[in-house]
Structure formats: structure tokens, C-alpha cells
PDB file of C-alpha atoms in Angstrom:
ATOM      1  CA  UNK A   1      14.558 -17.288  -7.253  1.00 93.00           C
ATOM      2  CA  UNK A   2      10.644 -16.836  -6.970  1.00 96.00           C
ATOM      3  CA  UNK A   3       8.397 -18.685  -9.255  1.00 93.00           C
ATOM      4  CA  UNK A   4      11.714 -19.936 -11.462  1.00 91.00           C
ATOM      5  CA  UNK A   5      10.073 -23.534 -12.880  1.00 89.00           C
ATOM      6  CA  UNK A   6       7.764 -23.733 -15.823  1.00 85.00           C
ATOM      7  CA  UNK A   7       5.344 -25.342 -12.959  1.00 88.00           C
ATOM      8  CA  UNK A   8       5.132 -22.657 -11.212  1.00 91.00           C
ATOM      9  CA  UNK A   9       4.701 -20.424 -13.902  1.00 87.00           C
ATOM     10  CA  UNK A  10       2.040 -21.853 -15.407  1.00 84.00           C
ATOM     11  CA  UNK A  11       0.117 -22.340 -12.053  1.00 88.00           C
ATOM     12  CA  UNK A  12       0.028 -18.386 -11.953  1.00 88.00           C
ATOM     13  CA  UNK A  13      -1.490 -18.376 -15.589  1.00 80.00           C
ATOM     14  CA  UNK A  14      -3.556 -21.021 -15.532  1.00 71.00           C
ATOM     15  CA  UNK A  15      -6.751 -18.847 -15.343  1.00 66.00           C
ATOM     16  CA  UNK A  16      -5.301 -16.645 -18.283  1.00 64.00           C
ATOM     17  CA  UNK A  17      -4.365 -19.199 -20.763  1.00 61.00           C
ATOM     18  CA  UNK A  18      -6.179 -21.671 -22.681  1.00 53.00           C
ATOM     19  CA  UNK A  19      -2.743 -23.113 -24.524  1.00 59.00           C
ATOM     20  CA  UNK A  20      -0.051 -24.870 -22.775  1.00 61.00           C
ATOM     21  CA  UNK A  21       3.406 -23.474 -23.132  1.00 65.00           C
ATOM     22  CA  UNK A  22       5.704 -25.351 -25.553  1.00 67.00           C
ATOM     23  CA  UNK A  23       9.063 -25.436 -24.676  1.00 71.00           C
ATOM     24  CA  UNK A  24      10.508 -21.969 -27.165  1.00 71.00           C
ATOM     25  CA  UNK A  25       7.700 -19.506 -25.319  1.00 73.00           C
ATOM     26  CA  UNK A  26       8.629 -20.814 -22.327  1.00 78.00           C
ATOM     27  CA  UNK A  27      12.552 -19.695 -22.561  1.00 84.00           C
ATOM     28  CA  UNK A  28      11.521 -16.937 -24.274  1.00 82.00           C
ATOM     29  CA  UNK A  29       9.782 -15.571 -20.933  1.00 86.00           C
ATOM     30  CA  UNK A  30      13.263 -16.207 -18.690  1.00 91.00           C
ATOM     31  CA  UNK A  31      14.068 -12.803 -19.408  1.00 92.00           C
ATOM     32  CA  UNK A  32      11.177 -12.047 -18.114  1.00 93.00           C
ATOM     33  CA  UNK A  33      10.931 -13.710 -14.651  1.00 94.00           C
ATOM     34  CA  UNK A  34      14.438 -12.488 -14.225  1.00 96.00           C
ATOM     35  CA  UNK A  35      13.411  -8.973 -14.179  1.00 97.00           C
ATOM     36  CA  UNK A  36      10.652  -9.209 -12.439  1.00 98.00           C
ATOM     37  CA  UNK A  37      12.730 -11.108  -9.361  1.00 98.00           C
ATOM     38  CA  UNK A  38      14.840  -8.198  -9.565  1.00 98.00           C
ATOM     39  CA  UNK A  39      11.478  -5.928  -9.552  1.00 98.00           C
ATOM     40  CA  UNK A  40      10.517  -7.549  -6.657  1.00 98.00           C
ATOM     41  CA  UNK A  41      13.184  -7.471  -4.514  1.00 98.00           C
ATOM     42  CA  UNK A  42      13.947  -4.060  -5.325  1.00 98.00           C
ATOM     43  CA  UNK A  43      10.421  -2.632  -4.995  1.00 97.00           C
ATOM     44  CA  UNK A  44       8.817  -4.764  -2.170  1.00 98.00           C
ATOM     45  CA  UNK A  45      10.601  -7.583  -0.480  1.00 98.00           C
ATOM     46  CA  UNK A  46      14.172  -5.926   0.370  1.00 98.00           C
ATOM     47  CA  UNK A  47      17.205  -8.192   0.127  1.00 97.00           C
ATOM     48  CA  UNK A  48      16.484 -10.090   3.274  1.00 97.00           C
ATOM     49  CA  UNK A  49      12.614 -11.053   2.680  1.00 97.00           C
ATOM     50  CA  UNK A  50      13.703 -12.054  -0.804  1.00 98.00           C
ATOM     51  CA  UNK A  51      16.034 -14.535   0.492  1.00 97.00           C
ATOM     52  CA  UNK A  52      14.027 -15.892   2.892  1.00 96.00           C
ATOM     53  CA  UNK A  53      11.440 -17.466   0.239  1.00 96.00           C
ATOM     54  CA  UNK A  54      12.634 -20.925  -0.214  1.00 96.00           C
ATOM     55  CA  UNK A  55      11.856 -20.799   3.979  1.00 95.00           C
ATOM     56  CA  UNK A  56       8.442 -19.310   3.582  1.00 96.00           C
ATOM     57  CA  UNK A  57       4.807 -21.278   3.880  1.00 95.00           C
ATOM     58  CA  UNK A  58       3.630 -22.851   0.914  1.00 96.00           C
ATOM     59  CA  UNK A  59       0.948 -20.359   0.981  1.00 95.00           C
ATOM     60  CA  UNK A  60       3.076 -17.396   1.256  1.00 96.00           C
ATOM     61  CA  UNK A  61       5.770 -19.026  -1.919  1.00 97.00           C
ATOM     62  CA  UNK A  62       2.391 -19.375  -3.690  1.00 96.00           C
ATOM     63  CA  UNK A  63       1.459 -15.861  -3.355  1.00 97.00           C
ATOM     64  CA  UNK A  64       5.372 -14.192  -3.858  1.00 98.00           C
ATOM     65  CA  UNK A  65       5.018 -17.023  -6.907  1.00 97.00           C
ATOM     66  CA  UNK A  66       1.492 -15.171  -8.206  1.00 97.00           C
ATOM     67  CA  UNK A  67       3.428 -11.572  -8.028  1.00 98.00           C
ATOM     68  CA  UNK A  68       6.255 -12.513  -9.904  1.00 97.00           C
ATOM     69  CA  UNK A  69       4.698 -14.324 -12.524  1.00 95.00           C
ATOM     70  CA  UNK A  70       1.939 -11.745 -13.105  1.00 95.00           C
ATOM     71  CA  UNK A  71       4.729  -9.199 -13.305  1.00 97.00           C
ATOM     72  CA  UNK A  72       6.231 -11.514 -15.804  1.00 93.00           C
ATOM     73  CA  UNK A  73       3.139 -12.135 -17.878  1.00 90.00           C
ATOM     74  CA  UNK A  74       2.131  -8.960 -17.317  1.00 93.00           C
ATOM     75  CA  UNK A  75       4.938  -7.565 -19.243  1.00 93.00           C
ATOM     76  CA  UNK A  76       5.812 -10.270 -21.897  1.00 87.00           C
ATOM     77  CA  UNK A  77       2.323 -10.146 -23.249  1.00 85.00           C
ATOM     78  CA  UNK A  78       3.449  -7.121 -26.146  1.00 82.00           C
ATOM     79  CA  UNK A  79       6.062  -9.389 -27.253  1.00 77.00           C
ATOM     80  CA  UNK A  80       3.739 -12.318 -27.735  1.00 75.00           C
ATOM     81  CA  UNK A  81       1.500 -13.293 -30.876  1.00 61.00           C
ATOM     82  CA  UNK A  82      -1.780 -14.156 -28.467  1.00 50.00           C
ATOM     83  CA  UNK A  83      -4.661 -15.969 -29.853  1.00 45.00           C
ATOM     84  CA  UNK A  84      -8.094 -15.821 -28.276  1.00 44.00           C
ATOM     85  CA  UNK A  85      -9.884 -19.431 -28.643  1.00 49.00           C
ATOM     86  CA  UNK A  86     -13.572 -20.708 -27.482  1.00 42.00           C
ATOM     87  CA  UNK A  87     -11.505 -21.307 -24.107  1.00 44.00           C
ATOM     88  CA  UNK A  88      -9.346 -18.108 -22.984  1.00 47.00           C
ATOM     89  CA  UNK A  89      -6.251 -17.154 -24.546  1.00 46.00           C
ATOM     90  CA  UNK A  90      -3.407 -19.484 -26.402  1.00 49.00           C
ATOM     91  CA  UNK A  91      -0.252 -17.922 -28.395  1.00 52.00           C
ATOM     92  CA  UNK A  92      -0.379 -18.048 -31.585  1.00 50.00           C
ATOM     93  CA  UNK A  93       1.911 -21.063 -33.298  1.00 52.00           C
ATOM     94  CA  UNK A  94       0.878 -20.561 -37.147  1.00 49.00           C
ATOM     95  CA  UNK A  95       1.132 -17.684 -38.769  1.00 51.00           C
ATOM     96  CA  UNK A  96      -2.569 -18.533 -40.342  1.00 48.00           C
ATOM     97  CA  UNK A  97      -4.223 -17.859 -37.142  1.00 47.00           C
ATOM     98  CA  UNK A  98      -4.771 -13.827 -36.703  1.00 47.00           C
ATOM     99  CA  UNK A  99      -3.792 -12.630 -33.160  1.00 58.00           C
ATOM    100  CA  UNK A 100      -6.106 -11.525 -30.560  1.00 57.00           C
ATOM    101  CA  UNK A 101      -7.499  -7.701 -31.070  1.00 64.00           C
ATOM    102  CA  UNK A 102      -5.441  -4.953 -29.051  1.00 73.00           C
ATOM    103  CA  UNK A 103      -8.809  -4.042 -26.966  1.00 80.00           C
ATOM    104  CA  UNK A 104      -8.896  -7.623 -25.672  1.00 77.00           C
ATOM    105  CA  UNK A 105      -5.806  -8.152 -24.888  1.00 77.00           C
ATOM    106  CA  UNK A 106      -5.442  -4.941 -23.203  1.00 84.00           C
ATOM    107  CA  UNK A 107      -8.213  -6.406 -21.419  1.00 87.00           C
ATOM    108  CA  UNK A 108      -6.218  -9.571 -20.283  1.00 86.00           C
ATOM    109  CA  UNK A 109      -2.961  -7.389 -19.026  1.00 89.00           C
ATOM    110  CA  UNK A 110      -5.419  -5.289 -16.895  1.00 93.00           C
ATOM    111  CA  UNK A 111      -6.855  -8.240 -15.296  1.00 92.00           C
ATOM    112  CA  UNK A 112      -3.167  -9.581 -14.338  1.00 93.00           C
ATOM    113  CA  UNK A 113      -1.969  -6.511 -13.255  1.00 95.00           C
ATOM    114  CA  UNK A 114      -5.025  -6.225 -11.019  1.00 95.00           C
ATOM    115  CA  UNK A 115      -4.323  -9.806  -9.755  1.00 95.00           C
ATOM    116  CA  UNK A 116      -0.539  -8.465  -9.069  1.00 97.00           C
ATOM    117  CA  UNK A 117      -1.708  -5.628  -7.160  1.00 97.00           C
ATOM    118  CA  UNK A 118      -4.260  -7.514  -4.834  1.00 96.00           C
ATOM    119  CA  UNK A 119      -1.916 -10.422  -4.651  1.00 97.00           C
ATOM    120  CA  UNK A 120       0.844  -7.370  -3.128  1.00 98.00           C
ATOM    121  CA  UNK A 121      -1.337  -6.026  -0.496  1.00 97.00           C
ATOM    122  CA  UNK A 122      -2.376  -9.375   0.196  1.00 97.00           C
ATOM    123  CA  UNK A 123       1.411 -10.301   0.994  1.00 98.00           C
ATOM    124  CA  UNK A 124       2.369  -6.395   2.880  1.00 97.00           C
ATOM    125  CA  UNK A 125      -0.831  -7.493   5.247  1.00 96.00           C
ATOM    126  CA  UNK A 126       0.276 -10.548   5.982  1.00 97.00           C
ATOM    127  CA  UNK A 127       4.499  -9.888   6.659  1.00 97.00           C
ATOM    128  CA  UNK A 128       3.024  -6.250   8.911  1.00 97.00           C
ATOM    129  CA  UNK A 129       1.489  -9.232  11.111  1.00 95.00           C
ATOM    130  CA  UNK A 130       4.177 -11.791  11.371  1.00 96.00           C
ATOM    131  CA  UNK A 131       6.555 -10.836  13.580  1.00 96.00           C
ATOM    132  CA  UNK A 132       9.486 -12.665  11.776  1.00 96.00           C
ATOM    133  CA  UNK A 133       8.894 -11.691   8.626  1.00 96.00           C
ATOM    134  CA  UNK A 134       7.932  -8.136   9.805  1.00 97.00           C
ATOM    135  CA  UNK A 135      11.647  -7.761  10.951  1.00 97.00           C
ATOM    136  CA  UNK A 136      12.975  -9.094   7.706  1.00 97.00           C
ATOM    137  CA  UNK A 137      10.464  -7.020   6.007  1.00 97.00           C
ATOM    138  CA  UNK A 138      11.725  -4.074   8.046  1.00 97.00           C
ATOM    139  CA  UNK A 139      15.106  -4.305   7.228  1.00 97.00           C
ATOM    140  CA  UNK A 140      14.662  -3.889   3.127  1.00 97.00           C
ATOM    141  CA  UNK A 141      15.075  -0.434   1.323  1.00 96.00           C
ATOM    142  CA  UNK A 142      11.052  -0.449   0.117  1.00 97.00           C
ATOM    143  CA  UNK A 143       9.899  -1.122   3.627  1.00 98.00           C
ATOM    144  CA  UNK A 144       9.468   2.566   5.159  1.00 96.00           C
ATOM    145  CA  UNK A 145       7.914   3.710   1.717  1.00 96.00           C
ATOM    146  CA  UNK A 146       5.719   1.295   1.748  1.00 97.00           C
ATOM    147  CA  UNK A 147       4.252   2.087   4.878  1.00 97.00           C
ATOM    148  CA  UNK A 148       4.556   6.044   4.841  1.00 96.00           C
ATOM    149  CA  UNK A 149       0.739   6.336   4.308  1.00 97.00           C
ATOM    150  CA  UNK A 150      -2.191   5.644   6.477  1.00 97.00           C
ATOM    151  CA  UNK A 151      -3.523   3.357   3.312  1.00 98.00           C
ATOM    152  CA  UNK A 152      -1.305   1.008   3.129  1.00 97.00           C
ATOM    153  CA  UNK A 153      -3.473  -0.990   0.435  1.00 97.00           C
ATOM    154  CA  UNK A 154      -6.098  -0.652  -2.730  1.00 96.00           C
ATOM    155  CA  UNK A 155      -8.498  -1.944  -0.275  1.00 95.00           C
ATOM    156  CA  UNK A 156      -8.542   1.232   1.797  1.00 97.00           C
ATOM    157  CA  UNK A 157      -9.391   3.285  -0.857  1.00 96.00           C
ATOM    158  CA  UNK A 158     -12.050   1.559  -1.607  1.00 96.00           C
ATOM    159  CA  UNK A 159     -13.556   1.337   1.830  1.00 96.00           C
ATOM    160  CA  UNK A 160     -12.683   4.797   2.873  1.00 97.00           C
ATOM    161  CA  UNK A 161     -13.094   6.713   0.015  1.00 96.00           C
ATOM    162  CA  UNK A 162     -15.085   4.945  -2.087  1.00 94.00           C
ATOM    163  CA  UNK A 163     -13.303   4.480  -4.930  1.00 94.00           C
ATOM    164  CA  UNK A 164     -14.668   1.222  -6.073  1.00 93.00           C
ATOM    165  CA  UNK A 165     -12.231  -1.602  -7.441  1.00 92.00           C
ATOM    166  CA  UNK A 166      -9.063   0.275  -6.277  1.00 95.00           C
ATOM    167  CA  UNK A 167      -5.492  -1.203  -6.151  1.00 95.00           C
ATOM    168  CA  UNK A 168      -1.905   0.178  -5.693  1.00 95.00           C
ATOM    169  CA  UNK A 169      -2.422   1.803  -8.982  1.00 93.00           C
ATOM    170  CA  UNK A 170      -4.306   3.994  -7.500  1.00 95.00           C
ATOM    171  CA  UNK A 171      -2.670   4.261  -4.502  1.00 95.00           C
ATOM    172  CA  UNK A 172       0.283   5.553  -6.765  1.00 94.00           C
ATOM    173  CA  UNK A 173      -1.820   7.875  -8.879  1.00 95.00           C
ATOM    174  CA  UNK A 174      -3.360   9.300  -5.717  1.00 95.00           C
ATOM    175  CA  UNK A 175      -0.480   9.708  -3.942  1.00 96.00           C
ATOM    176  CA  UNK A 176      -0.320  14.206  -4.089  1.00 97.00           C
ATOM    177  CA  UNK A 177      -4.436  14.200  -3.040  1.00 97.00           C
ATOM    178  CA  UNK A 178      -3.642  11.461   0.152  1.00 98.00           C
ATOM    179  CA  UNK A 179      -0.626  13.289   0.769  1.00 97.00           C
ATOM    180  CA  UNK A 180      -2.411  16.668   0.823  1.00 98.00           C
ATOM    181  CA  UNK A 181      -4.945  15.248   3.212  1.00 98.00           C
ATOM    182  CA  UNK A 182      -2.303  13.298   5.069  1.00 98.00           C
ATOM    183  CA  UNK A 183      -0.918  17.321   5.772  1.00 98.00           C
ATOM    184  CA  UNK A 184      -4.261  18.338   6.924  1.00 97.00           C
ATOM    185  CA  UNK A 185      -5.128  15.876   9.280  1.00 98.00           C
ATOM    186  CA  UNK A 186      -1.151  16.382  10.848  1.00 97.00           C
ATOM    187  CA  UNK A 187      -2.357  19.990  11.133  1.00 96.00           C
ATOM    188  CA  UNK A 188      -5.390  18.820  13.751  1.00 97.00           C
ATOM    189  CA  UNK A 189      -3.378  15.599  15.884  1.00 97.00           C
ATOM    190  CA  UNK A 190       0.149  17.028  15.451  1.00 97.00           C
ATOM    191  CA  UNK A 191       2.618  15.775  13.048  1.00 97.00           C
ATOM    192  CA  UNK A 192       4.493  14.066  15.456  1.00 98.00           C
ATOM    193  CA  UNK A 193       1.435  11.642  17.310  1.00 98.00           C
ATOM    194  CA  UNK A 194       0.870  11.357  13.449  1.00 98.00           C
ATOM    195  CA  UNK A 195       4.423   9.760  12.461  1.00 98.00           C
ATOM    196  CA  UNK A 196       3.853   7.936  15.835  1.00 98.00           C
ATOM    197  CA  UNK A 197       1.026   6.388  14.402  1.00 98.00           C
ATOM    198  CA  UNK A 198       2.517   5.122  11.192  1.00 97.00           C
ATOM    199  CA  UNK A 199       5.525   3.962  13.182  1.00 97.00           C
ATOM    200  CA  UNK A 200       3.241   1.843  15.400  1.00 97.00           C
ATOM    201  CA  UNK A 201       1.901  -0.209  12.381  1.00 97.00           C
ATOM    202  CA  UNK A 202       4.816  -0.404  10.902  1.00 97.00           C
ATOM    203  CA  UNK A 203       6.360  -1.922  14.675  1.00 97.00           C
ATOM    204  CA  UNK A 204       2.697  -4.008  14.798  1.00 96.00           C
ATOM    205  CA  UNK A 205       2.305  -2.690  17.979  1.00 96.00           C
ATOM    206  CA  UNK A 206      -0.773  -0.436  18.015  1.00 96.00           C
ATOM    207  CA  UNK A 207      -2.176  -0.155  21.115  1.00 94.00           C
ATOM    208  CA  UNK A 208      -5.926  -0.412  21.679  1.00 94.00           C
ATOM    209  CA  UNK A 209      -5.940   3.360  22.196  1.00 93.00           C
ATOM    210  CA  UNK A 210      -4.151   4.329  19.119  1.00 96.00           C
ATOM    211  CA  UNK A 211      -6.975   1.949  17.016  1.00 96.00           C
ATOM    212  CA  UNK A 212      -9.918   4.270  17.112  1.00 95.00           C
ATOM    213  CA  UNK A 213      -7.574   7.401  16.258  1.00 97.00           C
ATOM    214  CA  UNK A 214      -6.592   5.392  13.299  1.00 98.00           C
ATOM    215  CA  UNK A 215      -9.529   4.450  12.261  1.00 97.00           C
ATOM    216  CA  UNK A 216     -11.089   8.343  12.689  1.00 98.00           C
ATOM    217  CA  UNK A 217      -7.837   8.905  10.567  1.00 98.00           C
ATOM    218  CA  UNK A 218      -7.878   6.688   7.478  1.00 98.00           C
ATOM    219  CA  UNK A 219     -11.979   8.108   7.492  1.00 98.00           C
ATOM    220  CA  UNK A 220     -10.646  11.709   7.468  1.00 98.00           C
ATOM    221  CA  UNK A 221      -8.771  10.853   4.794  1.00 98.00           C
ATOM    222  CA  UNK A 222     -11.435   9.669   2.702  1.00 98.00           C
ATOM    223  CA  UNK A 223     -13.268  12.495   3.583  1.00 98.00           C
ATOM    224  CA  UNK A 224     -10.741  14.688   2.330  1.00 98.00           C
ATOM    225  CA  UNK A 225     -10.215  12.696  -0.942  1.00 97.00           C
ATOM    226  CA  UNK A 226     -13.993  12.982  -1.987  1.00 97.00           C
ATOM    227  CA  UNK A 227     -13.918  16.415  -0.961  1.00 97.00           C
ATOM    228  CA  UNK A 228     -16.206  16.479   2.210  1.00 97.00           C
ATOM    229  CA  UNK A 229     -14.789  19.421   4.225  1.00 97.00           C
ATOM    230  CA  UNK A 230     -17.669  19.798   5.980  1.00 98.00           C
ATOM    231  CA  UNK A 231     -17.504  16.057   7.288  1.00 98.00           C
ATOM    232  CA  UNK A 232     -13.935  16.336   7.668  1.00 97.00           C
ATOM    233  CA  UNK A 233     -14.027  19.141   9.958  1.00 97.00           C
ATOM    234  CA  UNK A 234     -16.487  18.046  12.383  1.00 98.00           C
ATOM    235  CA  UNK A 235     -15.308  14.320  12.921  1.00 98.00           C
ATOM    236  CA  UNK A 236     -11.662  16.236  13.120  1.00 97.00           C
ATOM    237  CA  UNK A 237     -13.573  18.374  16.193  1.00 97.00           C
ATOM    238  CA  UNK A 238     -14.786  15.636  17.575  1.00 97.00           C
ATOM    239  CA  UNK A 239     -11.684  13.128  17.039  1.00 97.00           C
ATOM    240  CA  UNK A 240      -9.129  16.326  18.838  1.00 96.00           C
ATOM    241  CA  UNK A 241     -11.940  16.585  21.572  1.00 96.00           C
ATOM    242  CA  UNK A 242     -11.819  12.973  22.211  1.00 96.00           C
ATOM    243  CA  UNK A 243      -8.045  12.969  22.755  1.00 97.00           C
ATOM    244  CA  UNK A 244      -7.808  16.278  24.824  1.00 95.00           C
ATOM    245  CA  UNK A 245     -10.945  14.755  27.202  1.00 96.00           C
ATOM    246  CA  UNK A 246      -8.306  11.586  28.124  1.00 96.00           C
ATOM    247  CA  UNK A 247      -4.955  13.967  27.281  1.00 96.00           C
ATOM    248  CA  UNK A 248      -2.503  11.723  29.411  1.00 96.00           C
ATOM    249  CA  UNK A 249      -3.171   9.229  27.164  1.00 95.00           C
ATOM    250  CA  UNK A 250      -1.635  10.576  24.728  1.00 96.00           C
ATOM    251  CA  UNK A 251       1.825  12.142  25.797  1.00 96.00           C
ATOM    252  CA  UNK A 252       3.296  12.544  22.459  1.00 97.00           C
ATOM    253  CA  UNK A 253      -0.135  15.011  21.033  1.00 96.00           C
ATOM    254  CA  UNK A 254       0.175  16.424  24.579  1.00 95.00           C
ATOM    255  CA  UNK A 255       3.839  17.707  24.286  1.00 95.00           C
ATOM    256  CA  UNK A 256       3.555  18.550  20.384  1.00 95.00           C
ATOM    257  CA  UNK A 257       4.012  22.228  18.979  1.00 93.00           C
ATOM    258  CA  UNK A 258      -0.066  21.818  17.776  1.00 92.00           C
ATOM    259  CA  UNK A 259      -1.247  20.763  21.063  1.00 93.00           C
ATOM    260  CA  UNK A 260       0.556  23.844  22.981  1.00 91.00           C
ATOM    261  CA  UNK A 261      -0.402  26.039  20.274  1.00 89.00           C
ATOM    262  CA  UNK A 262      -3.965  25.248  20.621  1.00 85.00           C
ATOM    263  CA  UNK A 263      -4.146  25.278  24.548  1.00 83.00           C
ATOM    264  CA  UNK A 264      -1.785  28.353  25.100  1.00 77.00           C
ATOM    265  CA  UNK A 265      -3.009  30.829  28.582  1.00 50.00           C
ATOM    266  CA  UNK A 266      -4.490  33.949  27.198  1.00 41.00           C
ATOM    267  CA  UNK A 267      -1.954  36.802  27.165  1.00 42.00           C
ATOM    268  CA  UNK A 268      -1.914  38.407  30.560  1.00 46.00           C
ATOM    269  CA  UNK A 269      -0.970  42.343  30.287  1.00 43.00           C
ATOM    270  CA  UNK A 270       1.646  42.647  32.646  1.00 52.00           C
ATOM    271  CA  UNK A 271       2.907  45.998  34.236  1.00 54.00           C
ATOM    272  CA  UNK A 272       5.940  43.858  34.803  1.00 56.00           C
ATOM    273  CA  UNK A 273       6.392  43.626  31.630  1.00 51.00           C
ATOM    274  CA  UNK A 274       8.326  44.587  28.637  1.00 46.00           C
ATOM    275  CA  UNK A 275       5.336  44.342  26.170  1.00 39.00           C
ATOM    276  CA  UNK A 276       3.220  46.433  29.293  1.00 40.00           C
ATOM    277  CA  UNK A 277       0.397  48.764  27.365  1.00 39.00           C
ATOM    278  CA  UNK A 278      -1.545  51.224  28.563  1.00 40.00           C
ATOM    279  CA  UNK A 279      -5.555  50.326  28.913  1.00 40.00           C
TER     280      UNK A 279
END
């Protein structure tokens, strides 16, 4: 079980909270880190991951540890009387001490789930790269829904498409728009080099050719997300021109339905024939 001891716990929160814990808050909040194992597991880690975590780093406990316990916080925080003091936040032990206002504590659930969605991308980065977690990463139900998108992170939004302070909030509530330019970049390098692509990262084994088509990718996809058709369509040209110029390369675009499409032989009027007309 991830981030099961009051230690723990209050290692995630320590930023958040001015107050220790006495001993009643801190059942109260078992419920709470149940769920949110079962959250995790379900939604992120898969079966095997999650019971690999007593084996993990310290570093990597410590950040599974930060998820769950943000989760946890994250969703207790209705259910508890919080009290904001000259230091941060405490919850409220007397009922002659009014509880923090809604705005600010709105405030404080926004900053953890933030923390819990950086803290996520930090941890999908890091298992894509390490072979042996990759595998057991592979192997869970989230895995291949996880990956299905050329951003696989808040991050990438931000640094392709501008949208400052992005997480996977966004990721989720711009999921029809990347999808929609997902569709239109499949229309210019095929769909199949395309679910190549997304296979390769999710395999970590990219190769150096594959890198800058990725790259020329996830920037088409900003482009389409701010709405720059004009950019979009001329670093599309020039990204298809690139690939056609070294075609052999690139076997998969070169045998797709797009590619033949695009490079079919004039039609040649035949007498021959059965389509033959006169002219």
C-alpha cells in the first residue's frame, strides 16, 4: 500500500499544513488513502507497477507517496473543518475558531491537485525510460491510454501550445481539440507511420530518425490547437517533403494508403482499355 503510515502522509502535506495531525483526523483520512490506492492502481500504475512499489527507489516511493497522498488530501479537504493561521493551514479543533473561507481553501485543493498532476507526469516520464518498469508499466490496463497521444504530459501543452501552467487537467479537457488535430496531422504522414510513432515511445525505442518527425509532430499539434492553419500547413509541406526526399527511410509512410494516394502515375488513356475515350 502506497503512502499507508501517518509519516508518510504528512511528508506529502507538510508544505500545506501548519497543524500536526492528532491521532482522530488522522484515521479519519484511512478512507481516504484507501481509495486513492485503488485510484491509482486503477488509473495509472496497472496491477503489476502497483505491486512493485515496496521494490521501487526511494525516490520513485517518494513520488508514488506524493500522488497518493495529494489524491487523498485532495479529496478529504470538504470533509474537514480547516483553519487558516499566521503559518498555512491547521484543522480546526474548537468549535470557537471559524473555518477557513471557501475561496481560500479552494485555493489550497487547486494547489494539491496541481502538485498531483506534475508529480504524475513526473512518474509516466520516468517508468517510459526505465526499461523494467516500462514492461511492468506496459502490462497494466491504463498503460495504452495513457500513451495514445503525442502529449503525453501538462508540460507539452505548455511548450507546444502555449498554454501556460498546464497539467493533465488540461490534457483531459483538451482531449476532442488534440484529438481533432491528432486526425489532421494522420491525414498528411499516414495513420499508420502515425500509430508507429506512438508505439515507438511507448516501446522506448525511437530511433534517431523518428525524433525530428516527432518533434515536427507534437509542434503541428500546437499549431493546430492555437489555431495556426497557416503555420500548420506549411511546416506539414515541409515535414511530408522531408520524408518523401529520404522515402526508404521510412517503409511504413512509404507503403501507407496516404503515401500511394499522394504519389499515384497520372491516368494513362489507354485504347486497351475498358475506360478507353475518345480525344
Amino acid at each position: 500500500m502506497i503512502c499507508r503510515t501517518e509519516e508518510q502522509f504528512k511528508r506529502v502535506i507538510y508544505n500545506y499544513m501548519s497543524e500536526p495531525l492528532d491521532e482522530s483526523v488522522w484515521e479519519s483520512l484511512q478512507l481516504y488513502i484507501d481509495e486513492a490506492n485503488r485510484w491509482i492502481k486503477n488509473t495509472f500504475l496497472g496491477n503489476s507497477l502497483y505491486a512493485k512499489y515496496e521494490e521501487f527507489s526511494e525516490e520513485v516511493k517518494g513520488l508514488c507517496d506524493v500522488v497518493v497522498g495529494c489524491k487523498a488530501f485532495y479529496e478529504a479537504i470538504p470533509s474537514l473543518d480547516l483553519v487558516l493561521t499566521s503559518h498555512g493551514f491547521g484543522i480546526v479543533q474548537t468549535p470557537q475558531v471559524a473555518p477557513a473561507s471557501p475561496v481560500r481553501v479552494n485555493r489550497l485543493r487547486d494547489q494539491i491537485q496541481r502538485t498531483l498532476f506534475n508529480t504524475m507526469d513526473e512518474l509516466l516520464t520516468f517508468f517510459l525510460n526505465e526499461e523494467e518498469l516500462r514492461v511492468l508499466f506496459a502490462q497494466g490496463a491504463p498503460f495504452e491510454k495513457l500513451t495514445d497521444s503525442l502529449f503525453l504530459t501538462g508540460s507539452e501543452l505548455q511548450l507546444y501550445a502555449g498554454m501556460e501552467g498546464a497539467t493533465r487537467k488540461e490534457l483531459y479537457t483538451q482531449k476532442a481539440l488534440i484529438a481533432e488535430g491528432e486526425l489532421m496531422i494522420q491525414r498528411w504522414i499516414s495513420v499508420v507511420y502515425f500509430n508507429e510513432l506512438l508505439q515507438k515511445v511507448r516501446d522506448n525505442k525511437v530511433e534517431v530518425k523518428d525524433r525530428e518527425v516527432l518533434l515536427k509532430a507534437k509542434q503541428l499539434l500546437g499549431f493546430y490547437i492555437t489555431g495556426q492553419s497557416v503555420a500548420f500547413r506549411r511546416l506539414a509541406e515541409l515535414l511530408v517533403n522531408s520524408i518523401e526526399a529520404q522515402i526508404d527511410g521510412y517503409p511504413t509512410y512509404k507503403g501507407s494508403a496516404e503515401y500511394q494516394l499522394k504519389n499515384k502515375s497520372r491516368y494513362e488513356n489507354k485504347k486497351e482499355d475498358s475506360t478507353y475515350f475518345f480525344g
